[in-house]
Every structure is written in structure tokens, then in C-alpha cells.
PDB file of C-alpha atoms in Angstrom:
ATOM      1  CA  MET A 100     -21.668 -11.546   2.036  1.00  0.00           C
ATOM      2  CA  THR A 101     -20.603 -10.268   5.446  1.00  0.00           C
ATOM      3  CA  SER A 102     -20.652  -6.479   5.747  1.00  0.00           C
ATOM      4  CA  GLU A 103     -18.948  -5.283   8.909  1.00  0.00           C
ATOM      5  CA  PRO A 104     -18.563  -1.545   8.264  1.00  0.00           C
ATOM      6  CA  GLY A 105     -21.892   0.241   7.863  1.00  0.00           C
ATOM      7  CA  PRO A 106     -22.426   2.954   5.253  1.00  0.00           C
ATOM      8  CA  GLY A 107     -21.777   5.667   7.832  1.00  0.00           C
ATOM      9  CA  GLN A 108     -18.439   4.211   8.860  1.00  0.00           C
ATOM     10  CA  ALA A 109     -16.482   4.978   5.712  1.00  0.00           C
ATOM     11  CA  PHE A 110     -13.421   7.166   6.050  1.00  0.00           C
ATOM     12  CA  SER A 111     -13.176  10.527   4.309  1.00  0.00           C
ATOM     13  CA  THR A 112     -11.660  10.496   0.832  1.00  0.00           C
ATOM     14  CA  ALA A 113      -8.285  12.153   0.342  1.00  0.00           C
ATOM     15  CA  SER A 114      -8.977  15.718  -0.685  1.00  0.00           C
ATOM     16  CA  PRO A 115      -7.024  18.036  -3.006  1.00  0.00           C
ATOM     17  CA  GLY A 116      -4.407  20.043  -1.167  1.00  0.00           C
ATOM     18  CA  ARG A 117      -4.069  17.476   1.622  1.00  0.00           C
ATOM     19  CA  PHE A 118      -0.481  16.568   0.768  1.00  0.00           C
ATOM     20  CA  GLU A 119       2.147  19.293   0.640  1.00  0.00           C
ATOM     21  CA  ASP A 120       5.242  17.122   0.262  1.00  0.00           C
ATOM     22  CA  GLY A 121       5.662  13.529  -0.732  1.00  0.00           C
ATOM     23  CA  VAL A 122       2.706  11.353   0.207  1.00  0.00           C
ATOM     24  CA  VAL A 123       2.972   8.188   2.350  1.00  0.00           C
ATOM     25  CA  LEU A 124       0.435   5.522   1.373  1.00  0.00           C
ATOM     26  CA  PRO A 125       0.376   2.162   3.180  1.00  0.00           C
ATOM     27  CA  VAL A 126      -1.308  -0.704   1.365  1.00  0.00           C
ATOM     28  CA  VAL A 127      -3.117  -2.311   4.275  1.00  0.00           C
ATOM     29  CA  ASN A 128      -5.629  -5.032   5.069  1.00  0.00           C
ATOM     30  CA  GLN A 129      -5.228  -7.440   7.950  1.00  0.00           C
ATOM     31  CA  LYS A 130      -6.688 -10.230   5.834  1.00  0.00           C
ATOM     32  CA  GLY A 131      -4.169 -12.255   3.863  1.00  0.00           C
ATOM     33  CA  GLY A 132      -4.551 -13.157   0.207  1.00  0.00           C
ATOM     34  CA  VAL A 133      -6.313  -9.983  -0.911  1.00  0.00           C
ATOM     35  CA  GLY A 134      -3.601  -8.825  -3.323  1.00  0.00           C
ATOM     36  CA  LYS A 135      -1.909  -6.427  -0.935  1.00  0.00           C
ATOM     37  CA  THR A 136       1.728  -7.150  -1.824  1.00  0.00           C
ATOM     38  CA  THR A 137       0.916  -7.605  -5.508  1.00  0.00           C
ATOM     39  CA  THR A 138      -0.715  -4.188  -5.452  1.00  0.00           C
ATOM     40  CA  ALA A 139       2.206  -2.564  -3.643  1.00  0.00           C
ATOM     41  CA  ILE A 140       4.695  -3.947  -6.179  1.00  0.00           C
ATOM     42  CA  SER A 141       2.635  -3.366  -9.301  1.00  0.00           C
ATOM     43  CA  LEU A 142       1.395   0.096  -8.338  1.00  0.00           C
ATOM     44  CA  ALA A 143       4.912   1.187  -7.357  1.00  0.00           C
ATOM     45  CA  THR A 144       6.354   0.235 -10.747  1.00  0.00           C
ATOM     46  CA  ALA A 145       3.399   1.718 -12.615  1.00  0.00           C
ATOM     47  CA  LEU A 146       3.777   5.007 -10.729  1.00  0.00           C
ATOM     48  CA  ALA A 147       7.497   5.060 -11.544  1.00  0.00           C
ATOM     49  CA  ASP A 148       6.652   4.400 -15.200  1.00  0.00           C
ATOM     50  CA  ALA A 149       4.332   7.424 -15.019  1.00  0.00           C
ATOM     51  CA  GLY A 150       7.222   9.657 -13.966  1.00  0.00           C
ATOM     52  CA  GLU A 151       6.841   9.596 -10.187  1.00  0.00           C
ATOM     53  CA  ARG A 152       9.790   9.201  -7.831  1.00  0.00           C
ATOM     54  CA  VAL A 153       8.700   6.254  -5.696  1.00  0.00           C
ATOM     55  CA  LEU A 154       9.920   4.461  -2.578  1.00  0.00           C
ATOM     56  CA  LEU A 155       8.490   1.016  -1.851  1.00  0.00           C
ATOM     57  CA  LEU A 156       9.045   0.144   1.796  1.00  0.00           C
ATOM     58  CA  ASP A 157       8.653  -3.526   2.719  1.00  0.00           C
ATOM     59  CA  LEU A 158       7.134  -3.643   6.203  1.00  0.00           C
ATOM     60  CA  ASP A 159       6.180  -7.331   6.105  1.00  0.00           C
ATOM     61  CA  PRO A 160       8.569  -9.875   7.699  1.00  0.00           C
ATOM     62  CA  GLN A 161       7.700 -12.271   4.875  1.00  0.00           C
ATOM     63  CA  GLY A 162       9.642  -9.942   2.587  1.00  0.00           C
ATOM     64  CA  ASN A 163       7.447 -10.699  -0.417  1.00  0.00           C
ATOM     65  CA  ALA A 164       7.596  -7.174  -1.799  1.00  0.00           C
ATOM     66  CA  THR A 165      11.378  -7.511  -1.720  1.00  0.00           C
ATOM     67  CA  SER A 166      11.623 -10.933  -3.374  1.00  0.00           C
ATOM     68  CA  GLY A 167       8.751 -10.087  -5.714  1.00  0.00           C
ATOM     69  CA  LEU A 168      10.985  -7.489  -7.351  1.00  0.00           C
ATOM     70  CA  GLY A 169      13.905  -9.901  -7.608  1.00  0.00           C
ATOM     71  CA  ILE A 170      15.872  -8.317  -4.777  1.00  0.00           C
ATOM     72  CA  ALA A 171      18.078 -10.748  -2.864  1.00  0.00           C
ATOM     73  CA  VAL A 172      19.110  -9.396   0.526  1.00  0.00           C
ATOM     74  CA  GLU A 173      22.752 -10.150   1.306  1.00  0.00           C
ATOM     75  CA  GLU A 174      24.010 -10.963   4.777  1.00  0.00           C
ATOM     76  CA  ASP A 175      24.565  -7.801   6.840  1.00  0.00           C
ATOM     77  CA  GLN A 176      22.694  -5.714   4.259  1.00  0.00           C
ATOM     78  CA  PRO A 177      20.614  -2.990   5.966  1.00  0.00           C
ATOM     79  CA  THR A 178      16.853  -3.529   5.904  1.00  0.00           C
ATOM     80  CA  THR A 179      13.658  -2.091   7.339  1.00  0.00           C
ATOM     81  CA  TYR A 180      14.606  -3.735  10.631  1.00  0.00           C
ATOM     82  CA  ASP A 181      17.705  -1.533  10.951  1.00  0.00           C
ATOM     83  CA  VAL A 182      15.672   1.568  10.174  1.00  0.00           C
ATOM     84  CA  LEU A 183      13.047   0.816  12.821  1.00  0.00           C
ATOM     85  CA  VAL A 184      15.203  -0.672  15.568  1.00  0.00           C
ATOM     86  CA  ASP A 185      18.584   1.027  15.126  1.00  0.00           C
ATOM     87  CA  ASP A 186      17.468   4.387  13.652  1.00  0.00           C
ATOM     88  CA  LEU A 187      19.455   3.823  10.461  1.00  0.00           C
ATOM     89  CA  PRO A 188      18.662   6.570   7.915  1.00  0.00           C
ATOM     90  CA  VAL A 189      16.377   5.289   5.178  1.00  0.00           C
ATOM     91  CA  ASP A 190      18.715   6.340   2.378  1.00  0.00           C
ATOM     92  CA  GLN A 191      21.408   4.025   3.788  1.00  0.00           C
ATOM     93  CA  ALA A 192      19.149   0.986   3.407  1.00  0.00           C
ATOM     94  CA  THR A 193      17.382   1.568   0.092  1.00  0.00           C
ATOM     95  CA  VAL A 194      18.329  -0.296  -3.071  1.00  0.00           C
ATOM     96  CA  PRO A 195      17.386   0.312  -6.732  1.00  0.00           C
ATOM     97  CA  SER A 196      14.568  -1.856  -8.026  1.00  0.00           C
ATOM     98  CA  GLY A 197      15.635  -2.101 -11.644  1.00  0.00           C
ATOM     99  CA  THR A 198      12.775   0.197 -12.651  1.00  0.00           C
ATOM    100  CA  PRO A 199      13.946   3.801 -13.122  1.00  0.00           C
ATOM    101  CA  GLY A 200      12.444   6.043 -10.444  1.00  0.00           C
ATOM    102  CA  LEU A 201      11.667   3.233  -8.000  1.00  0.00           C
ATOM    103  CA  ASP A 202      13.773   2.450  -4.915  1.00  0.00           C
ATOM    104  CA  VAL A 203      13.060  -0.293  -2.397  1.00  0.00           C
ATOM    105  CA  LEU A 204      13.658  -0.545   1.330  1.00  0.00           C
ATOM    106  CA  PRO A 205      13.882  -4.350   1.665  1.00  0.00           C
ATOM    107  CA  ALA A 206      12.763  -6.592   4.510  1.00  0.00           C
ATOM    108  CA  THR A 207      13.678 -10.050   5.740  1.00  0.00           C
ATOM    109  CA  VAL A 208      12.268 -12.387   8.360  1.00  0.00           C
ATOM    110  CA  ASP A 209      14.401 -10.519  10.932  1.00  0.00           C
ATOM    111  CA  LEU A 210      11.713  -7.847  10.880  1.00  0.00           C
ATOM    112  CA  ALA A 211       9.492 -10.216  12.850  1.00  0.00           C
ATOM    113  CA  GLY A 212      11.679  -9.488  15.879  1.00  0.00           C
ATOM    114  CA  ALA A 213      11.240  -5.740  15.589  1.00  0.00           C
ATOM    115  CA  GLU A 214       8.036  -5.705  17.613  1.00  0.00           C
ATOM    116  CA  ILE A 215       9.809  -7.435  20.505  1.00  0.00           C
ATOM    117  CA  HIS A 216      12.760  -5.026  20.390  1.00  0.00           C
ATOM    118  CA  LEU A 217      10.460  -2.018  20.251  1.00  0.00           C
ATOM    119  CA  VAL A 218       8.296  -2.984  23.236  1.00  0.00           C
ATOM    120  CA  GLY A 219      10.220  -0.717  25.597  1.00  0.00           C
ATOM    121  CA  ALA A 220      11.272   1.886  23.031  1.00  0.00           C
ATOM    122  CA  MET A 221      10.321   5.537  23.393  1.00  0.00           C
ATOM    123  CA  SER A 222       7.499   6.520  21.009  1.00  0.00           C
ATOM    124  CA  ARG A 223       7.574   3.032  19.540  1.00  0.00           C
ATOM    125  CA  GLU A 224       4.456   3.685  17.426  1.00  0.00           C
ATOM    126  CA  ARG A 225       6.075   6.707  15.732  1.00  0.00           C
ATOM    127  CA  ARG A 226       9.477   5.316  14.794  1.00  0.00           C
ATOM    128  CA  LEU A 227       8.601   4.840  11.141  1.00  0.00           C
ATOM    129  CA  LYS A 228       7.067   8.301  10.922  1.00  0.00           C
ATOM    130  CA  ARG A 229      10.284   9.794  12.237  1.00  0.00           C
ATOM    131  CA  ALA A 230      12.373   7.706   9.847  1.00  0.00           C
ATOM    132  CA  LEU A 231      10.359   8.889   6.838  1.00  0.00           C
ATOM    133  CA  ARG A 232      10.693  12.618   7.518  1.00  0.00           C
ATOM    134  CA  ALA A 233      13.759  12.994   5.296  1.00  0.00           C
ATOM    135  CA  PRO A 234      12.601  10.697   2.455  1.00  0.00           C
ATOM    136  CA  ARG A 235       9.356  12.660   2.089  1.00  0.00           C
ATOM    137  CA  SER A 236      11.316  15.359   0.294  1.00  0.00           C
ATOM    138  CA  GLN A 237      13.084  12.834  -1.951  1.00  0.00           C
ATOM    139  CA  TYR A 238      10.094  10.781  -3.141  1.00  0.00           C
ATOM    140  CA  SER A 239       6.763  11.996  -4.426  1.00  0.00           C
ATOM    141  CA  ILE A 240       5.077   8.778  -3.283  1.00  0.00           C
ATOM    142  CA  THR A 241       6.103   6.255  -0.614  1.00  0.00           C
ATOM    143  CA  LEU A 242       4.167   2.988  -0.628  1.00  0.00           C
ATOM    144  CA  LEU A 243       4.272   0.727   2.426  1.00  0.00           C
ATOM    145  CA  ASP A 244       3.584  -2.994   2.060  1.00  0.00           C
ATOM    146  CA  CYS A 245       2.132  -3.902   5.453  1.00  0.00           C
ATOM    147  CA  PRO A 246       1.863  -7.315   7.128  1.00  0.00           C
ATOM    148  CA  PRO A 247      -1.533  -9.047   7.248  1.00  0.00           C
ATOM    149  CA  SER A 248      -2.068  -8.140  10.889  1.00  0.00           C
ATOM    150  CA  LEU A 249      -2.862  -5.153  13.080  1.00  0.00           C
ATOM    151  CA  GLY A 250       0.279  -5.332  15.220  1.00  0.00           C
ATOM    152  CA  LEU A 251       2.957  -2.751  16.002  1.00  0.00           C
ATOM    153  CA  LEU A 252       4.400  -2.747  12.470  1.00  0.00           C
ATOM    154  CA  THR A 253       1.015  -1.864  10.999  1.00  0.00           C
ATOM    155  CA  VAL A 254       0.418   0.729  13.729  1.00  0.00           C
ATOM    156  CA  ASN A 255       3.741   2.328  12.741  1.00  0.00           C
ATOM    157  CA  ALA A 256       2.526   2.412   9.138  1.00  0.00           C
ATOM    158  CA  LEU A 257      -0.777   4.029  10.153  1.00  0.00           C
ATOM    159  CA  SER A 258       1.054   6.577  12.289  1.00  0.00           C
ATOM    160  CA  ALA A 259       3.355   7.514   9.409  1.00  0.00           C
ATOM    161  CA  ALA A 260       0.634   7.544   6.758  1.00  0.00           C
ATOM    162  CA  ASP A 261      -1.147  10.367   5.037  1.00  0.00           C
ATOM    163  CA  ALA A 262      -3.809   7.985   3.762  1.00  0.00           C
ATOM    164  CA  LEU A 263      -4.445   4.286   3.158  1.00  0.00           C
ATOM    165  CA  ILE A 264      -4.961   2.119   0.112  1.00  0.00           C
ATOM    166  CA  VAL A 265      -7.171  -0.814   1.123  1.00  0.00           C
ATOM    167  CA  PRO A 266      -7.361  -3.802  -1.272  1.00  0.00           C
ATOM    168  CA  ILE A 267     -10.638  -5.730  -1.115  1.00  0.00           C
ATOM    169  CA  GLN A 268     -10.826  -9.157  -2.731  1.00  0.00           C
ATOM    170  CA  CYS A 269     -13.897  -9.729  -4.893  1.00  0.00           C
ATOM    171  CA  GLU A 270     -14.939 -12.898  -3.117  1.00  0.00           C
ATOM    172  CA  TYR A 271     -17.378 -14.011  -0.439  1.00  0.00           C
ATOM    173  CA  TYR A 272     -16.935 -12.222   2.919  1.00  0.00           C
ATOM    174  CA  ALA A 273     -15.146  -9.418   1.081  1.00  0.00           C
ATOM    175  CA  LEU A 274     -15.804  -6.884   3.843  1.00  0.00           C
ATOM    176  CA  GLU A 275     -15.044  -9.281   6.676  1.00  0.00           C
ATOM    177  CA  GLY A 276     -12.468  -7.757   9.001  1.00  0.00           C
ATOM    178  CA  LEU A 277     -12.777  -4.201   7.721  1.00  0.00           C
ATOM    179  CA  GLY A 278     -14.607  -3.308  10.916  1.00  0.00           C
ATOM    180  CA  ALA A 279     -11.499  -4.196  12.929  1.00  0.00           C
ATOM    181  CA  LEU A 280      -9.342  -2.167  10.534  1.00  0.00           C
ATOM    182  CA  HIS A 281     -11.714   0.771  10.893  1.00  0.00           C
ATOM    183  CA  ARG A 282     -11.509   0.609  14.688  1.00  0.00           C
ATOM    184  CA  ASN A 283      -7.698   0.549  14.619  1.00  0.00           C
ATOM    185  CA  VAL A 284      -7.587   3.430  12.179  1.00  0.00           C
ATOM    186  CA  GLN A 285      -9.875   5.425  14.448  1.00  0.00           C
ATOM    187  CA  LEU A 286      -7.659   4.671  17.450  1.00  0.00           C
ATOM    188  CA  VAL A 287      -4.577   5.842  15.561  1.00  0.00           C
ATOM    189  CA  LYS A 288      -6.434   8.964  14.427  1.00  0.00           C
ATOM    190  CA  ASP A 289      -7.433   9.738  18.001  1.00  0.00           C
ATOM    191  CA  GLU A 290      -4.063   9.085  19.596  1.00  0.00           C
ATOM    192  CA  LEU A 291      -1.290   9.393  16.979  1.00  0.00           C
ATOM    193  CA  ASN A 292      -2.284  10.712  13.567  1.00  0.00           C
ATOM    194  CA  PRO A 293      -5.357  12.978  13.424  1.00  0.00           C
ATOM    195  CA  GLY A 294      -5.069  13.509   9.663  1.00  0.00           C
ATOM    196  CA  LEU A 295      -5.207   9.820   8.748  1.00  0.00           C
ATOM    197  CA  GLN A 296      -7.759   8.919   6.085  1.00  0.00           C
ATOM    198  CA  VAL A 297      -8.431   6.425   3.322  1.00  0.00           C
ATOM    199  CA  PHE A 298      -6.998   7.281  -0.073  1.00  0.00           C
ATOM    200  CA  GLY A 299      -9.025   4.600  -1.807  1.00  0.00           C
ATOM    201  CA  TYR A 300     -10.477   1.111  -1.672  1.00  0.00           C
ATOM    202  CA  LEU A 301      -9.238  -1.155  -4.461  1.00  0.00           C
ATOM    203  CA  LEU A 302     -11.221  -4.097  -5.835  1.00  0.00           C
ATOM    204  CA  THR A 303      -8.837  -6.977  -6.560  1.00  0.00           C
ATOM    205  CA  MET A 304      -9.169 -10.452  -8.113  1.00  0.00           C
ATOM    206  CA  HIS A 305     -12.229  -9.296 -10.015  1.00  0.00           C
ATOM    207  CA  ASP A 306     -13.752 -11.800 -12.428  1.00  0.00           C
ATOM    208  CA  GLY A 307     -16.380 -10.160 -14.599  1.00  0.00           C
ATOM    209  CA  ARG A 308     -17.644 -13.568 -15.712  1.00  0.00           C
ATOM    210  CA  THR A 309     -19.049 -14.363 -12.268  1.00  0.00           C
ATOM    211  CA  ARG A 310     -22.087 -12.957 -10.541  1.00  0.00           C
ATOM    212  CA  LEU A 311     -20.224 -13.032  -7.227  1.00  0.00           C
ATOM    213  CA  SER A 312     -17.614 -10.488  -8.344  1.00  0.00           C
ATOM    214  CA  GLU A 313     -20.339  -8.173  -9.580  1.00  0.00           C
ATOM    215  CA  GLN A 314     -22.262  -8.547  -6.305  1.00  0.00           C
ATOM    216  CA  VAL A 315     -19.162  -7.839  -4.235  1.00  0.00           C
ATOM    217  CA  GLU A 316     -18.361  -4.769  -6.314  1.00  0.00           C
ATOM    218  CA  ALA A 317     -21.901  -3.457  -5.933  1.00  0.00           C
ATOM    219  CA  GLU A 318     -21.792  -3.945  -2.163  1.00  0.00           C
ATOM    220  CA  VAL A 319     -18.372  -2.302  -1.763  1.00  0.00           C
ATOM    221  CA  ARG A 320     -19.405   0.681  -3.882  1.00  0.00           C
ATOM    222  CA  ARG A 321     -22.637   0.969  -1.921  1.00  0.00           C
ATOM    223  CA  HIS A 322     -20.702   1.137   1.357  1.00  0.00           C
ATOM    224  CA  PHE A 323     -17.823   3.370   0.304  1.00  0.00           C
ATOM    225  CA  GLY A 324     -19.024   5.270  -2.763  1.00  0.00           C
ATOM    226  CA  GLU A 325     -16.441   7.506  -4.407  1.00  0.00           C
ATOM    227  CA  GLU A 326     -13.747   6.215  -2.082  1.00  0.00           C
ATOM    228  CA  VAL A 327     -13.596   3.077  -4.235  1.00  0.00           C
ATOM    229  CA  PHE A 328     -11.168   3.352  -7.147  1.00  0.00           C
ATOM    230  CA  SER A 329     -12.794   3.096 -10.558  1.00  0.00           C
ATOM    231  CA  THR A 330     -10.043   0.675 -11.560  1.00  0.00           C
ATOM    232  CA  ARG A 331     -10.628  -3.004 -10.822  1.00  0.00           C
ATOM    233  CA  ILE A 332      -7.724  -5.465 -10.782  1.00  0.00           C
ATOM    234  CA  PRO A 333      -8.675  -8.621 -12.690  1.00  0.00           C
ATOM    235  CA  ARG A 334      -8.006 -12.154 -11.561  1.00  0.00           C
ATOM    236  CA  SER A 335      -5.024 -13.194 -13.676  1.00  0.00           C
ATOM    237  CA  VAL A 336      -2.715 -16.195 -13.935  1.00  0.00           C
ATOM    238  CA  ARG A 337       0.045 -13.964 -15.323  1.00  0.00           C
ATOM    239  CA  LEU A 338      -0.300 -11.665 -12.315  1.00  0.00           C
ATOM    240  CA  ALA A 339       0.111 -14.638  -9.989  1.00  0.00           C
ATOM    241  CA  GLU A 340       3.156 -15.861 -11.927  1.00  0.00           C
ATOM    242  CA  ALA A 341       5.064 -12.572 -11.998  1.00  0.00           C
ATOM    243  CA  PRO A 342       6.531 -12.653  -8.424  1.00  0.00           C
ATOM    244  CA  SER A 343       8.129 -16.060  -9.038  1.00  0.00           C
ATOM    245  CA  TYR A 344      10.184 -14.366 -11.761  1.00  0.00           C
ATOM    246  CA  GLY A 345      11.122 -11.476  -9.473  1.00  0.00           C
ATOM    247  CA  GLN A 346       9.188  -8.976 -11.578  1.00  0.00           C
ATOM    248  CA  SER A 347       6.082  -6.853 -11.291  1.00  0.00           C
ATOM    249  CA  ILE A 348       3.332  -7.570 -13.796  1.00  0.00           C
ATOM    250  CA  THR A 349       4.113  -4.290 -15.567  1.00  0.00           C
ATOM    251  CA  VAL A 350       7.546  -5.716 -16.430  1.00  0.00           C
ATOM    252  CA  PHE A 351       6.688  -9.416 -16.673  1.00  0.00           C
ATOM    253  CA  ASP A 352       3.783  -8.974 -19.087  1.00  0.00           C
ATOM    254  CA  PRO A 353       3.239  -5.270 -19.810  1.00  0.00           C
ATOM    255  CA  SER A 354       0.432  -5.922 -22.306  1.00  0.00           C
ATOM    256  CA  SER A 355      -1.606  -8.107 -19.954  1.00  0.00           C
ATOM    257  CA  ARG A 356      -4.982  -6.998 -18.609  1.00  0.00           C
ATOM    258  CA  ALA A 357      -3.540  -6.813 -15.096  1.00  0.00           C
ATOM    259  CA  ALA A 358      -0.619  -4.600 -16.168  1.00  0.00           C
ATOM    260  CA  VAL A 359      -2.980  -2.284 -18.030  1.00  0.00           C
ATOM    261  CA  ALA A 360      -5.187  -2.131 -14.925  1.00  0.00           C
ATOM    262  CA  TYR A 361      -2.291  -1.166 -12.643  1.00  0.00           C
ATOM    263  CA  HIS A 362      -1.180   1.554 -15.068  1.00  0.00           C
ATOM    264  CA  ARG A 363      -4.766   2.827 -15.011  1.00  0.00           C
ATOM    265  CA  LEU A 364      -4.713   2.698 -11.214  1.00  0.00           C
ATOM    266  CA  ALA A 365      -1.463   4.678 -11.154  1.00  0.00           C
ATOM    267  CA  ARG A 366      -3.087   7.423 -13.203  1.00  0.00           C
ATOM    268  CA  GLU A 367      -6.050   7.404 -10.844  1.00  0.00           C
ATOM    269  CA  VAL A 368      -3.754   7.698  -7.805  1.00  0.00           C
ATOM    270  CA  ILE A 369      -1.915  10.642  -9.373  1.00  0.00           C
ATOM    271  CA  ALA A 370      -5.238  12.294 -10.180  1.00  0.00           C
ATOM    272  CA  ARG A 371      -6.228  12.110  -6.501  1.00  0.00           C
ATOM    273  CA  LEU A 372      -3.113  13.992  -5.462  1.00  0.00           C
ATOM    274  CA  PRO A 373      -3.131  17.794  -5.471  1.00  0.00           C
ATOM    275  CA  ALA A 374      -3.534  19.287  -8.941  1.00  0.00           C
ATOM    276  CA  GLN A 375      -0.127  20.976  -8.855  1.00  0.00           C
ATOM    277  CA  HIS A 376       1.597  17.702  -7.989  1.00  0.00           C
ATOM    278  CA  ALA A 377      -0.167  15.937 -10.848  1.00  0.00           C
ATOM    279  CA  MET A 378       0.838  18.680 -13.277  1.00  0.00           C
ATOM    280  CA  GLU A 379       4.478  18.431 -12.222  1.00  0.00           C
ATOM    281  CA  ALA A 380       4.454  14.630 -12.595  1.00  0.00           C
ATOM    282  CA  SER A 381       2.891  14.922 -16.048  1.00  0.00           C
ATOM    283  CA  HIS A 382       5.480  17.471 -17.113  1.00  0.00           C
ATOM    284  CA  GLU A 383       8.399  15.337 -15.856  1.00  0.00           C
ATOM    285  CA  SER A 384       7.135  12.237 -17.694  1.00  0.00           C
ATOM    286  CA  THR A 385       6.996  13.963 -21.086  1.00  0.00           C
TER     287      THR A 385
END
């Protein structure tokens, strides 16, 4: 198994008291097929089920986080593109997800042109950060589903972020490419966002029946220690089926192992937020 980041290259874990208002958490990995969008959708709905006020922002031109929640974008409907390129306020582009407490800022393939339009824009790397200033007071957690690349859209996500959730697929070459992600994160920290850190690494597509999954987990935990979430997302046919029905796994099959895992992950995410925030969320959900 390829291991690009060395043990001393891990980012610092999100610490209590780090987040005073709503927290912005991109789900990011430049590798495709690691469960990034599935995690963004499923974690967002699980957090909303736990009583959080959540915004899921689709920052991927493929728009899979949008379609995966059954949201059909009508012609001339505002999207992430309008927010980034035309400075449209976020609250004028969000739509309800169907899950109480969860709103979505949808994306379409038009977002692919945003990087071209932003080439000459002032502070082009900070446009998303500026756009999210107002929503931070409206949502306790904003999740960003990022494209599988390290281009300008992902740089905007890193600039706007408090901390990152990094899915890691439990398969061969699991850590391949994380070195490039680490270098980009360090560049953004140095130039744009000094407080940027990793909120947690998430093991996805875990199959406890195979030695490979166990080996990958051991290697990831050896490299990143407590930064790795305790929760592991299992490989699941039902999880793979859910987006085709326009539903998260927590809605599509709430009793499935994958749905239970994402609810467990949501509790773990809340526990990593400041204690006062967690207490407020617990009180609101009862």
C-alpha cells in the first residue's frame, strides 16, 4: 500500500473552542470514488436528524450531491455558480432538501465554467469564504461537497473552511494522493487561511471480511492517530443504490448498517465541536 504522507505530516486535529459560530467543513479528496459525495449527503442528513441546522453546498460541477437528494434544478434556478460568479447571496439560491433542518445549495454542470470566469476576478480564491459569511450565523454546520480535483473550486473550499473531512477508501493505494492534498492545504494555510486544519479522516468502503480493509485501517490509524474517526463506513449495496432514488441512505434504508454508521459519524462530528455547541444541539433535538 502506497503511503505518501509520513507520520509527521498529519494535520492538527480540530480542538475544542476552535469554532465560535457555525462551522464550515468541506468533504475533500482529489481522488474520485472514495465516497466523498455519499459522505456529504449522508452526513448532512444524519446531522439534521440529530438536531443540527445544516447547509449542504454542492461545489462539484457533476452536481451529484444535488441529484443524490432528488433535487432537480430548473432552468434559470440560482445555483452555486451564481453565488461564486455573480455574488448572489446564498439564501437566494438554497432549496429545502426534504429533510427538516437541511438546506441545499445546488450545482449543475455550469459550475465547470466558474473557474474560467473567475480567472481575472479580484480575490478569486476567497469568493466562497465571502459568500458564506452570512450563512455561518444561520447554520450550525455547512458541509461542502468538493470536486475530485485540486483546482480553483477546491481552493475556494479550503479558503472558506474551518477544517476538512477527508474520506479514505479502504482499498489498495488508500493513501495515494494525500501528499498532494497535504501540500495544497499547507499552501492555503500559508497564503489564505492560517487556521485551516483537518477535522477528521473517515474510512469508507470498509469490508471487515477482508484482510486488505483491516490492513488499510491499521496503516491509516498509524499515520493519523486520533485524527481518524472511530466510525467506519461499510461497503454496502444499499448505500450505492440510494442516490439513484434521490435519497440519502438515512432515508432510503434507515436501518441499514451504512445508515447506522452515518448516524454514529454525525454524533462523533458533534462531539468534536465545542462542548457548548454540542450541548445546545442535544437540547434542541430533545
